[in-house]
Amino acid sequence: MNERKCRYKKAKNTKEYIEAIYEDLTYSSKENYYTNKTIKDYLSDILSILNSNKEANELKKLRKEFSIDCSLRLLAIISFCMICSARESNEWSWFSNYQYSVKLFGIILSFIYIGISIERTSFFKTVWKFGFTKFIISIAISALIIFCTSKASEFINIVFHVDASVFPYTRAYMTGLLVFQYISPFFIIIIFFSLLHSLNIWQYIQYLRKKIDNYEEPPILSIIFLVLSIIVLCFSYHWLTYDFSENEYPYKVYRLAHNLDFNSKHPCSNIDENTKVIFLDSQYNKVLIDENSVQTRNLESFVNKDQSGIPIPKKFNIVSCKLD
């Protein structure tokens, strides 16, 4: 065991200072049974703490990633089960009125899964970090909503020939449907990422055929992404080109307005109490009446083109409301 020269005495010159520093950096109380810790000991303790914190942070990150992966897989399983349970040949008669709603909710969950999967990619994380990206996207979305609102007002005016402001709920729903229609070209992003996941699946197939080495694990998330993307893209294509085509919008507007904005109860004594009306002013002087009886049994009867096509009156009567 080497004895420290500068342990108990104070350095007097430059040489002794250097020796003292050297001893503190090379000697260790753990190795030489000294009671006083040296700089080497403190540095060793700091390094040990840093390594422990690094391992704890890495373990925490792995647990977080594992939790996210499990949650996404559960989300995908739930959405797939909901879509499959809503098939037309379902044997549960009591479930028939909710089949389409369950299917639609399953499609929405699939959209959420696809969106989260794309958002987790390094490309989108990098782009989304910048404030300018968020600023431009906010402006674009605001402009799109304003445009779709005016377009919804146009459809309402075509059907009822009155100011669209008296149909607030119909205009709001139509705006949402039109926003979905106008963002549909961006589905090319889903197609692009589907191709990337297909490449990942192909590489794993090549690994199983022993043509490549060092593949880590089965690409379960890639398979799920590809399957749900095909389901979502097929549903969206049918939705936009068939159920919600340009020619179908007047029928959707009429059904929405009849169920959401027309009032079945009114104070007008000169109008039959079973007739639905829209008040055109705040004083209840004039009302627009709709004498048709439009039945919307469930969500499918509204969305499905074959069930939503109903005759729209060419003219709606506007009469004065007489109050008792």
PDB file of C-alpha atoms in Angstrom:
ATOM      1  CA  MET A   1       0.000   0.000   0.000  1.00  0.00           C
ATOM      2  CA  ASN A   2       1.485   3.363  -1.028  1.00  0.00           C
ATOM      3  CA  GLU A   3       1.369   6.185   1.514  1.00  0.00           C
ATOM      4  CA  ARG A   4       0.124   9.628   0.486  1.00  0.00           C
ATOM      5  CA  LYS A   5       2.828  12.246   1.031  1.00  0.00           C
ATOM      6  CA  CYS A   6       0.467  15.241   1.054  1.00  0.00           C
ATOM      7  CA  ARG A   7      -2.255  13.735   3.202  1.00  0.00           C
ATOM      8  CA  TYR A   8      -1.508  15.548   6.469  1.00  0.00           C
ATOM      9  CA  LYS A   9       0.715  18.478   5.461  1.00  0.00           C
ATOM     10  CA  LYS A  10       0.059  21.568   3.433  1.00  0.00           C
ATOM     11  CA  ALA A  11       1.920  22.004   0.169  1.00  0.00           C
ATOM     12  CA  LYS A  12       4.578  24.716   0.270  1.00  0.00           C
ATOM     13  CA  ASN A  13       5.756  25.015  -3.319  1.00  0.00           C
ATOM     14  CA  THR A  14       4.641  24.319  -6.871  1.00  0.00           C
ATOM     15  CA  LYS A  15       6.113  20.828  -6.884  1.00  0.00           C
ATOM     16  CA  GLU A  16       4.251  19.805  -3.743  1.00  0.00           C
ATOM     17  CA  TYR A  17       0.988  21.298  -5.112  1.00  0.00           C
ATOM     18  CA  ILE A  18       1.363  19.201  -8.219  1.00  0.00           C
ATOM     19  CA  GLU A  19       2.105  16.095  -6.119  1.00  0.00           C
ATOM     20  CA  ALA A  20      -0.977  16.763  -3.980  1.00  0.00           C
ATOM     21  CA  ILE A  21      -3.180  17.103  -7.057  1.00  0.00           C
ATOM     22  CA  TYR A  22      -1.677  13.950  -8.561  1.00  0.00           C
ATOM     23  CA  GLU A  23      -2.367  11.991  -5.363  1.00  0.00           C
ATOM     24  CA  ASP A  24      -5.984  13.180  -5.234  1.00  0.00           C
ATOM     25  CA  LEU A  25      -6.519  12.108  -8.810  1.00  0.00           C
ATOM     26  CA  THR A  26      -4.815   8.711  -8.539  1.00  0.00           C
ATOM     27  CA  TYR A  27      -5.339   7.493  -4.977  1.00  0.00           C
ATOM     28  CA  SER A  28      -8.667   6.164  -3.752  1.00  0.00           C
ATOM     29  CA  SER A  29      -9.915   5.758  -0.201  1.00  0.00           C
ATOM     30  CA  LYS A  30     -11.638   2.555  -1.303  1.00  0.00           C
ATOM     31  CA  GLU A  31      -8.457   1.041  -2.680  1.00  0.00           C
ATOM     32  CA  ASN A  32      -5.993   2.268  -0.012  1.00  0.00           C
ATOM     33  CA  TYR A  33      -8.241   2.309   3.052  1.00  0.00           C
ATOM     34  CA  TYR A  34      -8.056   6.064   3.530  1.00  0.00           C
ATOM     35  CA  THR A  35     -10.869   7.656   5.504  1.00  0.00           C
ATOM     36  CA  ASN A  36     -10.852  10.876   3.502  1.00  0.00           C
ATOM     37  CA  LYS A  37     -12.278  10.734  -0.012  1.00  0.00           C
ATOM     38  CA  THR A  38     -10.105  11.908  -2.852  1.00  0.00           C
ATOM     39  CA  ILE A  39     -11.101  13.679  -6.057  1.00  0.00           C
ATOM     40  CA  LYS A  40     -10.926  10.277  -7.763  1.00  0.00           C
ATOM     41  CA  ASP A  41     -13.514   8.978  -5.310  1.00  0.00           C
ATOM     42  CA  TYR A  42     -15.867  11.885  -5.934  1.00  0.00           C
ATOM     43  CA  LEU A  43     -15.503  11.568  -9.686  1.00  0.00           C
ATOM     44  CA  SER A  44     -16.113   7.830  -9.423  1.00  0.00           C
ATOM     45  CA  ASP A  45     -19.274   8.437  -7.370  1.00  0.00           C
ATOM     46  CA  ILE A  46     -20.538  11.034  -9.872  1.00  0.00           C
ATOM     47  CA  LEU A  47     -19.901   8.652 -12.782  1.00  0.00           C
ATOM     48  CA  SER A  48     -21.730   5.864 -10.962  1.00  0.00           C
ATOM     49  CA  ILE A  49     -24.747   8.117 -10.340  1.00  0.00           C
ATOM     50  CA  LEU A  50     -24.784   9.268 -13.974  1.00  0.00           C
ATOM     51  CA  ASN A  51     -24.676   5.682 -15.211  1.00  0.00           C
ATOM     52  CA  SER A  52     -27.510   4.719 -12.866  1.00  0.00           C
ATOM     53  CA  ASN A  53     -29.611   7.663 -14.068  1.00  0.00           C
ATOM     54  CA  LYS A  54     -28.856   6.778 -17.680  1.00  0.00           C
ATOM     55  CA  GLU A  55     -29.972   3.187 -17.170  1.00  0.00           C
ATOM     56  CA  ALA A  56     -33.112   4.349 -15.334  1.00  0.00           C
ATOM     57  CA  ASN A  57     -33.980   6.792 -18.151  1.00  0.00           C
ATOM     58  CA  GLU A  58     -33.408   4.129 -20.803  1.00  0.00           C
ATOM     59  CA  LEU A  59     -35.582   1.672 -18.884  1.00  0.00           C
ATOM     60  CA  LYS A  60     -38.293   4.325 -18.488  1.00  0.00           C
ATOM     61  CA  LYS A  61     -38.143   5.072 -22.222  1.00  0.00           C
ATOM     62  CA  LEU A  62     -38.409   1.359 -23.082  1.00  0.00           C
ATOM     63  CA  ARG A  63     -41.395   0.954 -20.765  1.00  0.00           C
ATOM     64  CA  LYS A  64     -43.083   3.974 -22.350  1.00  0.00           C
ATOM     65  CA  GLU A  65     -42.502   2.634 -25.876  1.00  0.00           C
ATOM     66  CA  PHE A  66     -43.784  -0.793 -24.822  1.00  0.00           C
ATOM     67  CA  SER A  67     -46.905   0.786 -23.282  1.00  0.00           C
ATOM     68  CA  ILE A  68     -47.575   2.778 -26.466  1.00  0.00           C
ATOM     69  CA  ASP A  69     -47.110  -0.303 -28.667  1.00  0.00           C
ATOM     70  CA  CYS A  70     -49.479  -2.357 -26.498  1.00  0.00           C
ATOM     71  CA  SER A  71     -52.071   0.432 -26.521  1.00  0.00           C
ATOM     72  CA  LEU A  72     -51.865   0.733 -30.302  1.00  0.00           C
ATOM     73  CA  ARG A  73     -52.241  -3.008 -30.747  1.00  0.00           C
ATOM     74  CA  LEU A  74     -55.263  -3.026 -28.445  1.00  0.00           C
ATOM     75  CA  LEU A  75     -56.745  -0.072 -30.357  1.00  0.00           C
ATOM     76  CA  ALA A  76     -56.230  -1.905 -33.642  1.00  0.00           C
ATOM     77  CA  ILE A  77     -57.813  -5.116 -32.297  1.00  0.00           C
ATOM     78  CA  ILE A  78     -60.857  -3.210 -30.989  1.00  0.00           C
ATOM     79  CA  SER A  79     -61.339  -1.340 -34.275  1.00  0.00           C
ATOM     80  CA  PHE A  80     -60.955  -4.521 -36.350  1.00  0.00           C
ATOM     81  CA  CYS A  81     -63.421  -6.412 -34.141  1.00  0.00           C
ATOM     82  CA  MET A  82     -65.955  -3.585 -34.380  1.00  0.00           C
ATOM     83  CA  ILE A  83     -65.684  -3.502 -38.176  1.00  0.00           C
ATOM     84  CA  CYS A  84     -66.042  -7.299 -38.438  1.00  0.00           C
ATOM     85  CA  SER A  85     -68.955  -7.425 -35.968  1.00  0.00           C
ATOM     86  CA  ALA A  86     -70.922  -4.983 -38.122  1.00  0.00           C
ATOM     87  CA  ARG A  87     -71.099  -7.273 -41.139  1.00  0.00           C
ATOM     88  CA  GLU A  88     -74.459  -7.437 -42.888  1.00  0.00           C
ATOM     89  CA  SER A  89     -75.087 -11.097 -42.028  1.00  0.00           C
ATOM     90  CA  ASN A  90     -75.074 -10.459 -38.293  1.00  0.00           C
ATOM     91  CA  GLU A  91     -77.411 -12.877 -36.528  1.00  0.00           C
ATOM     92  CA  TRP A  92     -78.327 -10.540 -33.680  1.00  0.00           C
ATOM     93  CA  SER A  93     -81.531  -8.848 -34.801  1.00  0.00           C
ATOM     94  CA  TRP A  94     -81.473  -6.359 -31.930  1.00  0.00           C
ATOM     95  CA  PHE A  95     -78.036  -5.262 -33.088  1.00  0.00           C
ATOM     96  CA  SER A  96     -79.109  -4.445 -36.645  1.00  0.00           C
ATOM     97  CA  ASN A  97     -79.977  -0.806 -35.875  1.00  0.00           C
ATOM     98  CA  TYR A  98     -76.505  -0.216 -34.464  1.00  0.00           C
ATOM     99  CA  GLN A  99     -74.432  -2.169 -36.974  1.00  0.00           C
ATOM    100  CA  TYR A 100     -73.478   0.763 -39.164  1.00  0.00           C
ATOM    101  CA  SER A 101     -72.734   2.996 -36.164  1.00  0.00           C
ATOM    102  CA  VAL A 102     -70.405   0.350 -34.738  1.00  0.00           C
ATOM    103  CA  LYS A 103     -68.720  -0.051 -38.129  1.00  0.00           C
ATOM    104  CA  LEU A 104     -68.288   3.714 -38.476  1.00  0.00           C
ATOM    105  CA  PHE A 105     -66.815   3.966 -34.987  1.00  0.00           C
ATOM    106  CA  GLY A 106     -64.425   1.136 -35.860  1.00  0.00           C
ATOM    107  CA  ILE A 107     -63.330   3.077 -38.959  1.00  0.00           C
ATOM    108  CA  ILE A 108     -62.740   6.162 -36.790  1.00  0.00           C
ATOM    109  CA  LEU A 109     -60.577   4.115 -34.404  1.00  0.00           C
ATOM    110  CA  SER A 110     -58.646   2.825 -37.414  1.00  0.00           C
ATOM    111  CA  PHE A 111     -58.079   6.422 -38.541  1.00  0.00           C
ATOM    112  CA  ILE A 112     -56.763   7.221 -35.059  1.00  0.00           C
ATOM    113  CA  TYR A 113     -54.379   4.258 -35.180  1.00  0.00           C
ATOM    114  CA  ILE A 114     -53.069   5.276 -38.616  1.00  0.00           C
ATOM    115  CA  GLY A 115     -52.683   8.921 -37.593  1.00  0.00           C
ATOM    116  CA  ILE A 116     -50.759   8.054 -34.408  1.00  0.00           C
ATOM    117  CA  SER A 117     -48.519   5.625 -36.297  1.00  0.00           C
ATOM    118  CA  ILE A 118     -47.636   8.278 -38.876  1.00  0.00           C
ATOM    119  CA  GLU A 119     -47.140  10.926 -36.191  1.00  0.00           C
ATOM    120  CA  ARG A 120     -44.624   8.691 -34.375  1.00  0.00           C
ATOM    121  CA  THR A 121     -42.300   8.626 -37.383  1.00  0.00           C
ATOM    122  CA  SER A 122     -39.098  10.652 -37.102  1.00  0.00           C
ATOM    123  CA  PHE A 123     -39.984  12.682 -40.218  1.00  0.00           C
ATOM    124  CA  PHE A 124     -43.223  14.072 -38.765  1.00  0.00           C
ATOM    125  CA  LYS A 125     -41.669  14.572 -35.337  1.00  0.00           C
ATOM    126  CA  THR A 126     -38.924  16.676 -36.906  1.00  0.00           C
ATOM    127  CA  VAL A 127     -41.259  18.725 -39.102  1.00  0.00           C
ATOM    128  CA  TRP A 128     -43.826  19.296 -36.331  1.00  0.00           C
ATOM    129  CA  LYS A 129     -41.214  20.690 -33.934  1.00  0.00           C
ATOM    130  CA  PHE A 130     -41.057  23.996 -35.800  1.00  0.00           C
ATOM    131  CA  GLY A 131     -43.541  26.742 -35.016  1.00  0.00           C
ATOM    132  CA  PHE A 132     -43.738  27.831 -38.655  1.00  0.00           C
ATOM    133  CA  THR A 133     -45.151  24.423 -39.601  1.00  0.00           C
ATOM    134  CA  LYS A 134     -47.920  24.757 -37.002  1.00  0.00           C
ATOM    135  CA  PHE A 135     -48.594  28.336 -38.116  1.00  0.00           C
ATOM    136  CA  ILE A 136     -49.034  27.400 -41.786  1.00  0.00           C
ATOM    137  CA  ILE A 137     -51.194  24.359 -40.988  1.00  0.00           C
ATOM    138  CA  SER A 138     -53.411  26.462 -38.676  1.00  0.00           C
ATOM    139  CA  ILE A 139     -53.972  29.014 -41.440  1.00  0.00           C
ATOM    140  CA  ALA A 140     -54.686  26.271 -43.993  1.00  0.00           C
ATOM    141  CA  ILE A 141     -57.219  24.544 -41.721  1.00  0.00           C
ATOM    142  CA  SER A 142     -58.945  27.834 -40.887  1.00  0.00           C
ATOM    143  CA  ALA A 143     -59.199  28.734 -44.569  1.00  0.00           C
ATOM    144  CA  LEU A 144     -60.544  25.262 -45.382  1.00  0.00           C
ATOM    145  CA  ILE A 145     -63.228  25.479 -42.676  1.00  0.00           C
ATOM    146  CA  ILE A 146     -64.337  28.929 -43.888  1.00  0.00           C
ATOM    147  CA  PHE A 147     -64.500  27.683 -47.479  1.00  0.00           C
ATOM    148  CA  CYS A 148     -66.446  24.540 -46.516  1.00  0.00           C
ATOM    149  CA  THR A 149     -68.870  26.628 -44.422  1.00  0.00           C
ATOM    150  CA  SER A 150     -69.657  28.813 -47.418  1.00  0.00           C
ATOM    151  CA  LYS A 151     -70.002  25.710 -49.579  1.00  0.00           C
ATOM    152  CA  ALA A 152     -72.408  24.172 -47.045  1.00  0.00           C
ATOM    153  CA  SER A 153     -74.447  27.405 -47.080  1.00  0.00           C
ATOM    154  CA  GLU A 154     -74.617  27.139 -50.862  1.00  0.00           C
ATOM    155  CA  PHE A 155     -76.040  23.602 -50.705  1.00  0.00           C
ATOM    156  CA  ILE A 156     -78.611  24.672 -48.105  1.00  0.00           C
ATOM    157  CA  ASN A 157     -79.660  27.625 -50.245  1.00  0.00           C
ATOM    158  CA  ILE A 158     -80.036  25.362 -53.291  1.00  0.00           C
ATOM    159  CA  VAL A 159     -82.441  23.099 -51.380  1.00  0.00           C
ATOM    160  CA  PHE A 160     -84.494  25.613 -49.351  1.00  0.00           C
ATOM    161  CA  HIS A 161     -83.888  28.954 -51.138  1.00  0.00           C
ATOM    162  CA  VAL A 162     -83.494  30.830 -47.846  1.00  0.00           C
ATOM    163  CA  ASP A 163     -80.595  32.139 -45.773  1.00  0.00           C
ATOM    164  CA  ALA A 164     -78.498  29.238 -44.475  1.00  0.00           C
ATOM    165  CA  SER A 165     -78.077  30.899 -41.062  1.00  0.00           C
ATOM    166  CA  VAL A 166     -81.508  29.582 -40.022  1.00  0.00           C
ATOM    167  CA  PHE A 167     -80.100  26.035 -40.370  1.00  0.00           C
ATOM    168  CA  PRO A 168     -77.144  26.179 -37.925  1.00  0.00           C
ATOM    169  CA  TYR A 169     -76.937  22.453 -37.150  1.00  0.00           C
ATOM    170  CA  THR A 170     -77.267  21.382 -40.771  1.00  0.00           C
ATOM    171  CA  ARG A 171     -74.583  23.838 -41.844  1.00  0.00           C
ATOM    172  CA  ALA A 172     -72.230  22.658 -39.091  1.00  0.00           C
ATOM    173  CA  TYR A 173     -72.591  18.978 -40.049  1.00  0.00           C
ATOM    174  CA  MET A 174     -72.278  19.714 -43.752  1.00  0.00           C
ATOM    175  CA  THR A 175     -69.130  21.721 -43.092  1.00  0.00           C
ATOM    176  CA  GLY A 176     -67.564  18.719 -41.395  1.00  0.00           C
ATOM    177  CA  LEU A 177     -68.521  16.404 -44.257  1.00  0.00           C
ATOM    178  CA  LEU A 178     -67.102  18.812 -46.828  1.00  0.00           C
ATOM    179  CA  VAL A 179     -63.855  19.197 -44.857  1.00  0.00           C
ATOM    180  CA  PHE A 180     -63.462  15.417 -44.986  1.00  0.00           C
ATOM    181  CA  GLN A 181     -64.049  15.504 -48.741  1.00  0.00           C
ATOM    182  CA  TYR A 182     -61.507  18.241 -49.429  1.00  0.00           C
ATOM    183  CA  ILE A 183     -58.745  16.672 -47.322  1.00  0.00           C
ATOM    184  CA  SER A 184     -59.189  13.315 -49.061  1.00  0.00           C
ATOM    185  CA  PRO A 185     -56.300  13.983 -51.532  1.00  0.00           C
ATOM    186  CA  PHE A 186     -53.967  13.843 -48.524  1.00  0.00           C
ATOM    187  CA  PHE A 187     -54.819  10.141 -48.205  1.00  0.00           C
ATOM    188  CA  ILE A 188     -51.837   9.743 -50.522  1.00  0.00           C
ATOM    189  CA  ILE A 189     -49.786  10.037 -47.311  1.00  0.00           C
ATOM    190  CA  ILE A 190     -51.464   6.894 -45.978  1.00  0.00           C
ATOM    191  CA  ILE A 191     -50.716   5.114 -49.256  1.00  0.00           C
ATOM    192  CA  PHE A 192     -47.071   6.187 -49.079  1.00  0.00           C
ATOM    193  CA  PHE A 193     -46.620   4.878 -45.541  1.00  0.00           C
ATOM    194  CA  SER A 194     -48.492   1.702 -46.455  1.00  0.00           C
ATOM    195  CA  LEU A 195     -45.877   1.077 -49.138  1.00  0.00           C
ATOM    196  CA  LEU A 196     -43.105   1.582 -46.588  1.00  0.00           C
ATOM    197  CA  HIS A 197     -44.740  -0.888 -44.202  1.00  0.00           C
ATOM    198  CA  SER A 198     -45.217  -3.314 -47.100  1.00  0.00           C
ATOM    199  CA  LEU A 199     -41.470  -3.107 -47.725  1.00  0.00           C
ATOM    200  CA  ASN A 200     -40.855  -3.889 -44.058  1.00  0.00           C
ATOM    201  CA  ILE A 201     -43.131  -6.944 -44.293  1.00  0.00           C
ATOM    202  CA  TRP A 202     -41.368  -8.059 -47.486  1.00  0.00           C
ATOM    203  CA  GLN A 203     -37.996  -7.849 -45.761  1.00  0.00           C
ATOM    204  CA  TYR A 204     -39.280 -10.076 -42.981  1.00  0.00           C
ATOM    205  CA  ILE A 205     -40.543 -12.592 -45.557  1.00  0.00           C
ATOM    206  CA  GLN A 206     -37.080 -12.572 -47.103  1.00  0.00           C
ATOM    207  CA  TYR A 207     -35.627 -13.175 -43.651  1.00  0.00           C
ATOM    208  CA  LEU A 208     -37.912 -16.205 -43.192  1.00  0.00           C
ATOM    209  CA  ARG A 209     -36.687 -17.491 -46.539  1.00  0.00           C
ATOM    210  CA  LYS A 210     -33.116 -17.088 -45.220  1.00  0.00           C
ATOM    211  CA  LYS A 211     -32.199 -14.537 -47.876  1.00  0.00           C
ATOM    212  CA  ILE A 212     -31.303 -11.815 -45.358  1.00  0.00           C
ATOM    213  CA  ASP A 213     -29.947 -11.932 -41.810  1.00  0.00           C
ATOM    214  CA  ASN A 214     -30.270  -9.992 -38.563  1.00  0.00           C
ATOM    215  CA  TYR A 215     -33.978  -9.195 -38.588  1.00  0.00           C
ATOM    216  CA  GLU A 216     -35.068  -8.261 -35.067  1.00  0.00           C
ATOM    217  CA  GLU A 217     -38.756  -9.265 -34.685  1.00  0.00           C
ATOM    218  CA  PRO A 218     -41.948  -9.866 -36.691  1.00  0.00           C
ATOM    219  CA  PRO A 219     -43.354  -6.563 -38.083  1.00  0.00           C
ATOM    220  CA  ILE A 220     -46.681  -6.866 -36.274  1.00  0.00           C
ATOM    221  CA  LEU A 221     -47.348  -3.116 -36.259  1.00  0.00           C
ATOM    222  CA  SER A 222     -46.568  -2.928 -39.986  1.00  0.00           C
ATOM    223  CA  ILE A 223     -49.053  -5.724 -40.723  1.00  0.00           C
ATOM    224  CA  ILE A 224     -51.715  -4.015 -38.616  1.00  0.00           C
ATOM    225  CA  PHE A 225     -51.036  -0.666 -40.310  1.00  0.00           C
ATOM    226  CA  LEU A 226     -51.316  -2.199 -43.781  1.00  0.00           C
ATOM    227  CA  VAL A 227     -54.579  -4.044 -43.036  1.00  0.00           C
ATOM    228  CA  LEU A 228     -56.259  -1.045 -41.405  1.00  0.00           C
ATOM    229  CA  SER A 229     -55.039   1.271 -44.180  1.00  0.00           C
ATOM    230  CA  ILE A 230     -56.667  -0.928 -46.824  1.00  0.00           C
ATOM    231  CA  ILE A 231     -59.939  -0.958 -44.842  1.00  0.00           C
ATOM    232  CA  VAL A 232     -59.899   2.813 -44.292  1.00  0.00           C
ATOM    233  CA  LEU A 233     -58.995   3.663 -47.899  1.00  0.00           C
ATOM    234  CA  CYS A 234     -61.690   1.364 -49.328  1.00  0.00           C
ATOM    235  CA  PHE A 235     -64.311   2.795 -46.969  1.00  0.00           C
ATOM    236  CA  SER A 236     -63.281   6.389 -47.745  1.00  0.00           C
ATOM    237  CA  TYR A 237     -63.359   5.766 -51.486  1.00  0.00           C
ATOM    238  CA  HIS A 238     -66.873   4.292 -51.292  1.00  0.00           C
ATOM    239  CA  TRP A 239     -67.982   7.112 -48.972  1.00  0.00           C
ATOM    240  CA  LEU A 240     -66.712   9.918 -51.219  1.00  0.00           C
ATOM    241  CA  THR A 241     -67.599   8.513 -54.613  1.00  0.00           C
ATOM    242  CA  TYR A 242     -70.923   6.877 -53.819  1.00  0.00           C
ATOM    243  CA  ASP A 243     -72.624   7.826 -50.538  1.00  0.00           C
ATOM    244  CA  PHE A 244     -71.435  11.460 -50.457  1.00  0.00           C
ATOM    245  CA  SER A 245     -70.961  12.346 -54.079  1.00  0.00           C
ATOM    246  CA  GLU A 246     -71.770  15.827 -55.359  1.00  0.00           C
ATOM    247  CA  ASN A 247     -75.231  14.719 -56.473  1.00  0.00           C
ATOM    248  CA  GLU A 248     -76.054  13.264 -53.063  1.00  0.00           C
ATOM    249  CA  TYR A 249     -75.423  16.398 -51.020  1.00  0.00           C
ATOM    250  CA  PRO A 250     -78.913  17.945 -51.527  1.00  0.00           C
ATOM    251  CA  TYR A 251     -80.513  14.779 -50.129  1.00  0.00           C
ATOM    252  CA  LYS A 252     -78.155  14.808 -47.143  1.00  0.00           C
ATOM    253  CA  VAL A 253     -78.927  18.486 -46.530  1.00  0.00           C
ATOM    254  CA  TYR A 254     -82.659  17.845 -46.616  1.00  0.00           C
ATOM    255  CA  ARG A 255     -82.466  14.897 -44.218  1.00  0.00           C
ATOM    256  CA  LEU A 256     -80.206  16.757 -41.797  1.00  0.00           C
ATOM    257  CA  ALA A 257     -82.369  19.857 -41.793  1.00  0.00           C
ATOM    258  CA  HIS A 258     -85.574  17.873 -41.343  1.00  0.00           C
ATOM    259  CA  ASN A 259     -84.168  16.029 -38.322  1.00  0.00           C
ATOM    260  CA  LEU A 260     -82.008  18.722 -36.715  1.00  0.00           C
ATOM    261  CA  ASP A 261     -83.303  22.214 -37.522  1.00  0.00           C
ATOM    262  CA  PHE A 262     -86.998  21.936 -38.303  1.00  0.00           C
ATOM    263  CA  ASN A 263     -89.193  22.329 -35.223  1.00  0.00           C
ATOM    264  CA  SER A 264     -92.021  19.869 -34.652  1.00  0.00           C
ATOM    265  CA  LYS A 265     -93.564  22.120 -31.994  1.00  0.00           C
ATOM    266  CA  HIS A 266     -94.497  25.715 -32.738  1.00  0.00           C
ATOM    267  CA  PRO A 267     -96.891  28.406 -31.446  1.00  0.00           C
ATOM    268  CA  CYS A 268     -98.492  29.150 -34.841  1.00  0.00           C
ATOM    269  CA  SER A 269    -102.264  28.643 -34.675  1.00  0.00           C
ATOM    270  CA  ASN A 270    -102.714  28.720 -38.471  1.00  0.00           C
ATOM    271  CA  ILE A 271    -100.328  25.804 -39.073  1.00  0.00           C
ATOM    272  CA  ASP A 272    -101.045  22.176 -38.309  1.00  0.00           C
ATOM    273  CA  GLU A 273     -99.299  21.084 -35.119  1.00  0.00           C
ATOM    274  CA  ASN A 274     -97.768  18.027 -36.828  1.00  0.00           C
ATOM    275  CA  THR A 275     -96.114  20.150 -39.525  1.00  0.00           C
ATOM    276  CA  LYS A 276     -92.454  20.964 -39.057  1.00  0.00           C
ATOM    277  CA  VAL A 277     -91.398  24.585 -39.435  1.00  0.00           C
ATOM    278  CA  ILE A 278     -88.327  26.826 -39.477  1.00  0.00           C
ATOM    279  CA  PHE A 279     -88.606  30.307 -38.003  1.00  0.00           C
ATOM    280  CA  LEU A 280     -87.079  32.796 -40.424  1.00  0.00           C
ATOM    281  CA  ASP A 281     -86.863  35.709 -37.978  1.00  0.00           C
ATOM    282  CA  SER A 282     -86.568  36.246 -34.252  1.00  0.00           C
ATOM    283  CA  GLN A 283     -90.105  37.709 -34.001  1.00  0.00           C
ATOM    284  CA  TYR A 284     -91.709  34.497 -35.360  1.00  0.00           C
ATOM    285  CA  ASN A 285     -93.479  36.479 -38.078  1.00  0.00           C
ATOM    286  CA  LYS A 286     -92.605  34.199 -40.975  1.00  0.00           C
ATOM    287  CA  VAL A 287     -91.933  30.486 -41.040  1.00  0.00           C
ATOM    288  CA  LEU A 288     -90.867  27.995 -43.682  1.00  0.00           C
ATOM    289  CA  ILE A 289     -92.933  24.822 -43.527  1.00  0.00           C
ATOM    290  CA  ASP A 290     -92.181  21.251 -44.592  1.00  0.00           C
ATOM    291  CA  GLU A 291     -95.186  18.987 -44.810  1.00  0.00           C
ATOM    292  CA  ASN A 292     -93.209  15.869 -45.744  1.00  0.00           C
ATOM    293  CA  SER A 293     -92.632  13.107 -43.230  1.00  0.00           C
ATOM    294  CA  VAL A 294     -88.987  12.067 -43.515  1.00  0.00           C
ATOM    295  CA  GLN A 295     -88.042   9.069 -41.394  1.00  0.00           C
ATOM    296  CA  THR A 296     -84.380   8.441 -40.543  1.00  0.00           C
ATOM    297  CA  ARG A 297     -84.306   5.174 -38.621  1.00  0.00           C
ATOM    298  CA  ASN A 298     -80.572   4.998 -38.026  1.00  0.00           C
ATOM    299  CA  LEU A 299     -77.239   6.345 -39.193  1.00  0.00           C
ATOM    300  CA  GLU A 300     -77.073   3.976 -42.143  1.00  0.00           C
ATOM    301  CA  SER A 301     -80.363   5.238 -43.560  1.00  0.00           C
ATOM    302  CA  PHE A 302     -78.808   8.706 -43.621  1.00  0.00           C
ATOM    303  CA  VAL A 303     -75.405   7.743 -45.049  1.00  0.00           C
ATOM    304  CA  ASN A 304     -76.310   4.945 -47.459  1.00  0.00           C
ATOM    305  CA  LYS A 305     -77.156   6.294 -50.907  1.00  0.00           C
ATOM    306  CA  ASP A 306     -79.708   3.557 -51.584  1.00  0.00           C
ATOM    307  CA  GLN A 307     -81.660   4.475 -48.437  1.00  0.00           C
ATOM    308  CA  SER A 308     -81.203   8.256 -48.279  1.00  0.00           C
ATOM    309  CA  GLY A 309     -82.553   9.120 -51.721  1.00  0.00           C
ATOM    310  CA  ILE A 310     -85.918  10.773 -51.071  1.00  0.00           C
ATOM    311  CA  PRO A 311     -87.913  13.262 -53.169  1.00  0.00           C
ATOM    312  CA  ILE A 312     -87.140  16.867 -52.251  1.00  0.00           C
ATOM    313  CA  PRO A 313     -89.982  19.379 -52.672  1.00  0.00           C
ATOM    314  CA  LYS A 314     -89.253  21.834 -55.459  1.00  0.00           C
ATOM    315  CA  LYS A 315     -90.727  24.638 -53.395  1.00  0.00           C
ATOM    316  CA  PHE A 316     -91.171  25.238 -49.685  1.00  0.00           C
ATOM    317  CA  ASN A 317     -94.015  27.481 -48.575  1.00  0.00           C
ATOM    318  CA  ILE A 318     -93.262  30.543 -46.464  1.00  0.00           C
ATOM    319  CA  VAL A 319     -96.272  31.695 -44.453  1.00  0.00           C
ATOM    320  CA  SER A 320     -97.012  34.188 -41.722  1.00  0.00           C
ATOM    321  CA  CYS A 321     -97.232  32.802 -38.225  1.00  0.00           C
ATOM    322  CA  LYS A 322    -100.349  33.785 -36.291  1.00  0.00           C
ATOM    323  CA  LEU A 323     -99.898  33.684 -32.558  1.00  0.00           C
ATOM    324  CA  ASP A 324    -102.839  33.268 -30.185  1.00  0.00           C
TER     325      ASP A 324
END
